[in-house]
Coordinates of C-alpha atoms and ligand atoms in Angstrom, one line a residue:
X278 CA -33.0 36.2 -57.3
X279 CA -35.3 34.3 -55.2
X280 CA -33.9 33.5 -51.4
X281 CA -33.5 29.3 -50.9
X282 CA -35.4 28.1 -48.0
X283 CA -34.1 25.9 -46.0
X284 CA -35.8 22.6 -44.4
X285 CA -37.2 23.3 -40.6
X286 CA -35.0 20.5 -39.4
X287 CA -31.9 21.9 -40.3
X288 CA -30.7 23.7 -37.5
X289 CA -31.7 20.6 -34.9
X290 CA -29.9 18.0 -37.4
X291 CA -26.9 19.9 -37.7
X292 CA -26.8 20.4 -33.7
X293 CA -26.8 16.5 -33.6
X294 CA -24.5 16.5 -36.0
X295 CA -21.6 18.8 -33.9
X296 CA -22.7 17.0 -30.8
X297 CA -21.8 13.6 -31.9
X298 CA -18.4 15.1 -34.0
X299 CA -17.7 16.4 -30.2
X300 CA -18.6 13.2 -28.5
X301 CA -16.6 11.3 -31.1
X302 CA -13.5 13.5 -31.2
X303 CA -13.2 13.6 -26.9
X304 CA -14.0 10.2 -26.4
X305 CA -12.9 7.5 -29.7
X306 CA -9.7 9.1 -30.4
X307 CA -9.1 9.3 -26.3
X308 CA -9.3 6.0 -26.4
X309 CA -6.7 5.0 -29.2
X310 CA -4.6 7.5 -28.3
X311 CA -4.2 5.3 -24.8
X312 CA -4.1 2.2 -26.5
X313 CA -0.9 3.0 -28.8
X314 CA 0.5 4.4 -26.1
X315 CA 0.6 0.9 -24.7
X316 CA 1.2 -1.0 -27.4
X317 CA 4.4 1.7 -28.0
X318 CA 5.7 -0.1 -24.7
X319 CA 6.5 -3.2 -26.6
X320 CA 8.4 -5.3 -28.5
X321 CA 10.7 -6.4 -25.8
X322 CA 14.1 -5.9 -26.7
X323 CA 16.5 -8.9 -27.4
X324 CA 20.4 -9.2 -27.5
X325 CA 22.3 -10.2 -31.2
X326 CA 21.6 -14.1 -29.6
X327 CA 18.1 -13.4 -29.0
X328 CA 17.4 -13.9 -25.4
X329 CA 15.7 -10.7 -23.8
X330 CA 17.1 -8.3 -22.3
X331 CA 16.2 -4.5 -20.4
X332 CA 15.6 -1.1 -21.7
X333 CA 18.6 -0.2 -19.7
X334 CA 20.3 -3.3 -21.1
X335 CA 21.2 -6.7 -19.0
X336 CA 20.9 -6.2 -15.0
X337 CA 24.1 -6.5 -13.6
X338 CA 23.8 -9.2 -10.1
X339 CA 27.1 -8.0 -8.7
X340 CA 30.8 -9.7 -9.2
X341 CA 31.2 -13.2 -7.4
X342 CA 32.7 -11.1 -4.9
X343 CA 29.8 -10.5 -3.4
X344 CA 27.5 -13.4 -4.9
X345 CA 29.5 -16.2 -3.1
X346 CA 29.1 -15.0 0.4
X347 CA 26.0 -14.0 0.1
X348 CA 25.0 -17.8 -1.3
X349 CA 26.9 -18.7 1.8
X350 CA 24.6 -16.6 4.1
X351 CA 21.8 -18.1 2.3
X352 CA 22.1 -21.3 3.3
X353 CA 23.3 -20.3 6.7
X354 CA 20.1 -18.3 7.1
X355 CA 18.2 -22.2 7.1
X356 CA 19.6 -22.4 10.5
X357 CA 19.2 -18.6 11.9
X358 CA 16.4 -17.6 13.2
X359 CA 15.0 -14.0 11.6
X360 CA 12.7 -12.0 13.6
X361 CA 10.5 -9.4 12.5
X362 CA 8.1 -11.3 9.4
X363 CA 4.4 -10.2 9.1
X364 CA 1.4 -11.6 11.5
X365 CA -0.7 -13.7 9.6
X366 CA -5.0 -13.5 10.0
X367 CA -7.2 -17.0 9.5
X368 CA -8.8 -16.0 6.2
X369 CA -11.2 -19.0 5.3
X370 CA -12.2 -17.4 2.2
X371 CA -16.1 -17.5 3.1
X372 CA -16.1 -13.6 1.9
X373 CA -14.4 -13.7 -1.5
X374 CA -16.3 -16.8 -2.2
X375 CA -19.5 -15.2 -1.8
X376 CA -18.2 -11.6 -3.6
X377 CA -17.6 -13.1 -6.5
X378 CA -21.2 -12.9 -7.2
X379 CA -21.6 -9.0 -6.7
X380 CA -18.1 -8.5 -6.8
X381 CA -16.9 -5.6 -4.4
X382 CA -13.7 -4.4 -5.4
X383 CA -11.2 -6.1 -3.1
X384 CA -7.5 -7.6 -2.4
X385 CA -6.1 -10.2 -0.4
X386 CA -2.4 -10.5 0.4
X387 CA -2.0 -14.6 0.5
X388 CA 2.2 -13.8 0.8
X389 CA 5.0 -12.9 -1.1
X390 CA 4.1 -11.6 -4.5
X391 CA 0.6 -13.4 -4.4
X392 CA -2.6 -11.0 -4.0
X393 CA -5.8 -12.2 -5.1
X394 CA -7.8 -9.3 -6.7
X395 CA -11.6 -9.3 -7.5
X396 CA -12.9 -6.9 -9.5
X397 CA -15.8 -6.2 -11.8
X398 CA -16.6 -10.0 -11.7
X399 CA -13.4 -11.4 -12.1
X400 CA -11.2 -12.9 -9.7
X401 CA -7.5 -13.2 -10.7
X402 CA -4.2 -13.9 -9.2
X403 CA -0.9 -12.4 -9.5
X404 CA 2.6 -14.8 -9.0
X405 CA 0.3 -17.5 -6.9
X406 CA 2.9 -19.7 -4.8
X407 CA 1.7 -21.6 -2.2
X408 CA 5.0 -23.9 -1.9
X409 CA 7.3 -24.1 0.8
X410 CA 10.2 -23.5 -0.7
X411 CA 10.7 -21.3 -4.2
X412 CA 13.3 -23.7 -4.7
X413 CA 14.1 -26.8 -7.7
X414 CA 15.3 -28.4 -4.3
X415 CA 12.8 -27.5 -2.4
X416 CA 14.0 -29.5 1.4
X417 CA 17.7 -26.9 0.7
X418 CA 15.9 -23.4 -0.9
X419 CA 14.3 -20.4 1.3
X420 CA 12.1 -21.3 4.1
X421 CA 8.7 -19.7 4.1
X422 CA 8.5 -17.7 7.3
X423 CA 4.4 -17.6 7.1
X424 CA 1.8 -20.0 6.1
X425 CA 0.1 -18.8 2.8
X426 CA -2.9 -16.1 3.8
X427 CA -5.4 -18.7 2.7
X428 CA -5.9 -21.7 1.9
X429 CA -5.9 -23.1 -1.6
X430 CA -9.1 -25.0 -1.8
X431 CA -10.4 -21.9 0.2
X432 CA -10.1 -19.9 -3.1
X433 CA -13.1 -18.8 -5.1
X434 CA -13.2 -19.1 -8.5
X435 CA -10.5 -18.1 -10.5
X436 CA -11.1 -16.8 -13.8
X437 CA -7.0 -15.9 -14.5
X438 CA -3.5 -15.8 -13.3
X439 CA -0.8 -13.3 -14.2
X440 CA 2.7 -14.7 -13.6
X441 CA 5.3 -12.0 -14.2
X442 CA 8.1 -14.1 -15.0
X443 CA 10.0 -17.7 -14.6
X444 CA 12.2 -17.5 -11.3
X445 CA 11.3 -20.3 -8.4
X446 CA 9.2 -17.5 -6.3
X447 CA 7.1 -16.2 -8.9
X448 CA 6.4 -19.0 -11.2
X449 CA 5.5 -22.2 -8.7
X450 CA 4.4 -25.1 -11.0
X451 CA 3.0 -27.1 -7.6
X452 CA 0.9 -24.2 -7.4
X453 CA -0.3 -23.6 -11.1
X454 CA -1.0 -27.3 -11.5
X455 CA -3.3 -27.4 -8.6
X456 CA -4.9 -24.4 -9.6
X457 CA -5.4 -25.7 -13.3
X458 CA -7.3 -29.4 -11.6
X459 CA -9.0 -27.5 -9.7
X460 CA -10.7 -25.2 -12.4
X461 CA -9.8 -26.4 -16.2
X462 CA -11.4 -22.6 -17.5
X463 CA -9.0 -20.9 -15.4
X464 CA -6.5 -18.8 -17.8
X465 CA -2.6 -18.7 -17.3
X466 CA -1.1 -15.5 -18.9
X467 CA 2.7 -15.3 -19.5
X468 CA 5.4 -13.8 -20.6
X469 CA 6.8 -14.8 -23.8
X470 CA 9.0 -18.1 -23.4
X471 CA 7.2 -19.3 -20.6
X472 CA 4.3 -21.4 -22.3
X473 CA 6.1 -24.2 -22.9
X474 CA 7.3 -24.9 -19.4
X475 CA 3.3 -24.6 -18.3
X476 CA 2.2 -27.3 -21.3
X477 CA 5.1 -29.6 -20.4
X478 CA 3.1 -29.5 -16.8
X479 CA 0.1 -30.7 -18.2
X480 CA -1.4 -26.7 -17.6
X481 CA -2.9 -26.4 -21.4
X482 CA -5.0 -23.2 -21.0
X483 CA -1.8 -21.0 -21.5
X484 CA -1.5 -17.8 -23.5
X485 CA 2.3 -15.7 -24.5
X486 CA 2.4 -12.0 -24.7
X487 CA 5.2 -9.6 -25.2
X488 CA 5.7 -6.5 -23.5
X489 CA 2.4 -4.0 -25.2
X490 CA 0.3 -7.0 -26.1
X491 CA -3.5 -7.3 -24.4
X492 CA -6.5 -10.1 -24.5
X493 CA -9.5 -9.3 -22.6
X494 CA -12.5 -11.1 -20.7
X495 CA -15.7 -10.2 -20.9
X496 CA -15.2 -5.7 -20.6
X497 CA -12.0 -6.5 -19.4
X498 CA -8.4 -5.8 -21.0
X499 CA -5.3 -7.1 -19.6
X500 CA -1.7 -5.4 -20.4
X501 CA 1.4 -7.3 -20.5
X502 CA 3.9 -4.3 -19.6
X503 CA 7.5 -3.9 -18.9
X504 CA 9.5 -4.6 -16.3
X505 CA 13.1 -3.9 -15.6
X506 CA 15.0 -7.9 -14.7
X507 CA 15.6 -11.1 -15.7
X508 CA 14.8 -14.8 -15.8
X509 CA 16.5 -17.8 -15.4
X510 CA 15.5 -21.4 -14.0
X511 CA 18.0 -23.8 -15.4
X512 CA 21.6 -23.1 -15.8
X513 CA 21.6 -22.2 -19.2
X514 CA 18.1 -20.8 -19.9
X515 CA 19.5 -16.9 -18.5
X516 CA 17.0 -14.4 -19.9
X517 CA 15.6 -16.9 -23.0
X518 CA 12.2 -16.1 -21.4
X519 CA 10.4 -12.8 -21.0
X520 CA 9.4 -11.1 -17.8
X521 CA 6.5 -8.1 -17.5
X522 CA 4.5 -6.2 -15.4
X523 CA 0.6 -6.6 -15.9
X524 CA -2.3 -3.9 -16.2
X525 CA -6.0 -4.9 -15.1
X526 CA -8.4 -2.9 -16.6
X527 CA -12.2 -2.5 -16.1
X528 CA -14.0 0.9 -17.8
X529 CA -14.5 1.3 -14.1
X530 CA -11.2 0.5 -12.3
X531 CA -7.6 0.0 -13.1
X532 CA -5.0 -2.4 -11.2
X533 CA -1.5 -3.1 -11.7
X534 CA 1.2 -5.4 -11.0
X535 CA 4.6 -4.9 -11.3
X536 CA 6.2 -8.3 -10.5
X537 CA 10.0 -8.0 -9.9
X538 CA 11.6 -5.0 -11.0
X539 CA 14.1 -2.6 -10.5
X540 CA 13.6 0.9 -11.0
X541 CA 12.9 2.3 -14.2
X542 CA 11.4 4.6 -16.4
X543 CA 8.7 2.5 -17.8
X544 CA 6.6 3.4 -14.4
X545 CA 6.5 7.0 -15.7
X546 CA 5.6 5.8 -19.4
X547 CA 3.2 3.4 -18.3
X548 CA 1.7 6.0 -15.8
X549 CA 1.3 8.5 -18.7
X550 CA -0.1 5.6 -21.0
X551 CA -3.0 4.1 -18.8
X552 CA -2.7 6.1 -15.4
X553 CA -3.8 6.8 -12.8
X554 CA -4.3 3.3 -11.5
X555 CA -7.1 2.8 -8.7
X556 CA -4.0 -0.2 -6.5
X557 CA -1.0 -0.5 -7.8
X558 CA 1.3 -3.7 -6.3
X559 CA 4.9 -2.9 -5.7
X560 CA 7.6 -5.0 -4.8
X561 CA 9.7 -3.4 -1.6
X562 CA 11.8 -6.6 -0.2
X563 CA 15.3 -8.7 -1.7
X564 CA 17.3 -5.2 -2.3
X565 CA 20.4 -5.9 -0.3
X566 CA 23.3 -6.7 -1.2
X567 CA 22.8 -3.6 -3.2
X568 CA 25.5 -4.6 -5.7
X569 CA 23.5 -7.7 -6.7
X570 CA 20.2 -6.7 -6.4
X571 CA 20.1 -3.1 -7.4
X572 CA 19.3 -3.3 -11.0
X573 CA 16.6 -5.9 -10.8
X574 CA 15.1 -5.2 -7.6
X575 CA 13.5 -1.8 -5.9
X576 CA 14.4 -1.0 -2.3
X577 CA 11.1 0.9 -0.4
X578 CA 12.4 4.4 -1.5
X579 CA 12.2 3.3 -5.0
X580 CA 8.9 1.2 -4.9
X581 CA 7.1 4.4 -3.8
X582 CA 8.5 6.7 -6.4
X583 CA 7.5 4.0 -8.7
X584 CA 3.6 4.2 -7.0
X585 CA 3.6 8.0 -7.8
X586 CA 5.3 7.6 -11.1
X587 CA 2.3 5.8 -12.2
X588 CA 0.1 7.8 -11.0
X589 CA -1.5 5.3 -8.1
X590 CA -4.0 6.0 -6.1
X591 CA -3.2 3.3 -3.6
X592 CA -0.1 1.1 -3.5
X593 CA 0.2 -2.1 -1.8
X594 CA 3.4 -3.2 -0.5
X595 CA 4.1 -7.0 -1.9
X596 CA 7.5 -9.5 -2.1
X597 CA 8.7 -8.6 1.3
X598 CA 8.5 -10.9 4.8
X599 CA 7.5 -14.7 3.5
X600 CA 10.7 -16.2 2.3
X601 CA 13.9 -16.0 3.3
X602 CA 15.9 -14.5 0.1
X603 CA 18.2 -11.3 1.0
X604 CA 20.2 -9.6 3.7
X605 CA 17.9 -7.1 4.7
X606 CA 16.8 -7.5 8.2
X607 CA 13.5 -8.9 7.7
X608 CA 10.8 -6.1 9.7
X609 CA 13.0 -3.4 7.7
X610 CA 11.2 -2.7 3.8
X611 CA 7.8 -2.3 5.3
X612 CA 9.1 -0.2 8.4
X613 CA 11.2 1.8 5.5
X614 CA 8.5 1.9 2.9
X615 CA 5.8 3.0 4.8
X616 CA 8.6 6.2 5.9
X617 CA 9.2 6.9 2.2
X618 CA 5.3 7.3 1.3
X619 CA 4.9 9.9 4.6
X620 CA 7.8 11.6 3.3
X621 CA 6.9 11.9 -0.2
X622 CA 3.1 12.4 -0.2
X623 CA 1.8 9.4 -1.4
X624 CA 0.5 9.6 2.4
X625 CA 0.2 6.8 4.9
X626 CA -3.5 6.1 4.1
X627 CA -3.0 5.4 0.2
X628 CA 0.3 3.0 1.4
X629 CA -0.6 -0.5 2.1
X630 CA 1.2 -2.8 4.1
X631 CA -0.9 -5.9 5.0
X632 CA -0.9 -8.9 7.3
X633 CA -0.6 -12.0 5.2
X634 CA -4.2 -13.3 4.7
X635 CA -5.9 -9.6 4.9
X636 CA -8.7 -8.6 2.6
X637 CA -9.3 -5.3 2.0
X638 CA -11.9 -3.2 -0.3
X639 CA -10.3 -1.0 -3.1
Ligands
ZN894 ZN1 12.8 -12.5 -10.0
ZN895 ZN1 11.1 -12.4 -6.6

């Protein structure tokens, strides 16, 4: 029996071959395994009536017990005066103006759950409110201890917004219609339940997504992502619209936002999903009374173990020391947060507490 010879180019098409099965089995299936992972995070869960409600089931806000006095204390607190709220630096927005043409990787704390993030040639805000009051009544809501970080009209160019879900602080339609004038491309992204309220305000370019849901920009994918709260605007609309976190992701960076939240095990399922994120934004203020706040807000403690539950890299401390809305003294969640992350080893340098207005590179 004669012996089959085989072609020279054998051995060299079949080293391809194993090379590219390699490449292909590390790096395609990599990447679906991550992105069922997030979609795994969703649907949202509703109640038998439909409206939304948490993993851990409807936030408890404490018996009236407690809610009346401390409404009482809230409009009391028009007349106090509270010490101990964040300096505030001019930022004329010259810089991020100019970055967004070769985009260095940076974030500016404008106040309260607000940070404008540029990355990978986008520019996109998170919760922008540059109102007064988060109030329907604005002249009887919270005062604003600090002037926002910037200037409106100072902005660059912003290519989207993430709003994380309907309450007065978070979801400023003053705000959102200026910002839709001023740029008509600009993109709103919200929960679901919440596009209707934008439309009815003349802001059109609006898009809904339940919890696991993405769109994307250019290379760019952004997460809707649970949260652990609630919603409510009206006094029958409890919890009929959705609230989320958001994930920002470039194939070179990763940002997230958590919005308002109260401490969960999504951090830990989102961190195995997408992490480790290169900033994370964490909310450390509103957490006393504990009885009302406790299930839908994080006190510092809780907002770092969130940071290393996701597996951040940096955390920035967010919704503390611009408007008046809880009992804690007001100098105390950045004073106690910044504690927590010595104490745990998320260390001081990866911690971020800013002045309102800072800009810093990520
Ligand atoms: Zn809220
Ligand atoms: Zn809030």
């Amino acid at each position: 029996m004669g012996t089959m010879k085989l072609p020279r180019f054998l051995p060299t098409f079949l080293l391809a071959l194993v090379t590219a099965l390699t490449l292909f089995s590390t790096v395609a299936p990599g990447f679906e395994t991550e992105n069922r992972a997030i979609e795994s995070l969703g649907p949202a869960p509703r109640d038998a009536d439909g409206r939304f409600t948490n993993w851990t089931g409807t936030s408890s806000h404490g018996g009236l017990g407690v809610r009346f006095p401390f409404f009482l204390r809230r409009i009391g607190g028009i007349f106090r005066s509270r010490p101990g709220f964040p300096t505030r630096v001019e930022n004329d927005g010259a810089f991020l103006r100019e970055n967004s043409l070769h985009s260095t990787p940076t974030v500016t704390w404008v106040g309260h759950a607000t940070l404008l993030i540029q990355m990978d040639h986008v520019t996109f805000l998170t919760d922008p409110i540059w109102s007064d009051s988060p109030s329907p009544i604005s002249f009887a809501g919270p005062r604003r201890y600090v002037e926002p970080g910037i200037a409106i009209e100072d902005l660059p160019k912003i290519d989207f917004v993430v709003i994380s879900h309907n309450h007065y602080d978070h979801l400023d339609l003053p705000t959102l219609r200026t910002l839709a004038e001023r740029n008509p491309e600009t993109r709103f992204l919200v929960p679901l339940g919440n596009a209707d309220l934008l439309k009815k305000n003349k802001i059109d370019r609006v898009e809904e997504f339940d919890w696991g849901e993405s769109t994307t920009l250019g290379d760019i994918t952004i997460h809707c992502l649970p949260s652990r709260h609630w919603s409510k605007r009206s006094l029958r609309d409890d919890r009929k619209a959705l609230w989320s976190s958001w994930a920002v992701q470039s194939p070179k960076r990763k940002f997230y936002f958590s919005g308002d939240t109260g401490y969960f095990k999504g951090f830990s399922r989102i961190g195995e999903a997408m992490g480790p994120f290169d900033l994370v934004a964490v909310p450390i203020g509103a957490y006393e009374p504990t009885e009302m706040m406790k299930e839908s807000h994080m006190n510092p403690e809780e907002a770092v173990r969130a940071a290393i539950d996701l597996g951040a890299k940096r955390a920035i401390a967010i919704h503390f020391g611009t408007f008046d809305l809880s009992d804690e003294p007001v100098a105390e969640p950045p004073a106690r947060f910044l504690a927590a992350a010595e104490d745990s080893g998320l260390t001081l340098d990866a911690s971020w507490v800013f002045q309102i207005g800072e800009t810093r590179p990520f």
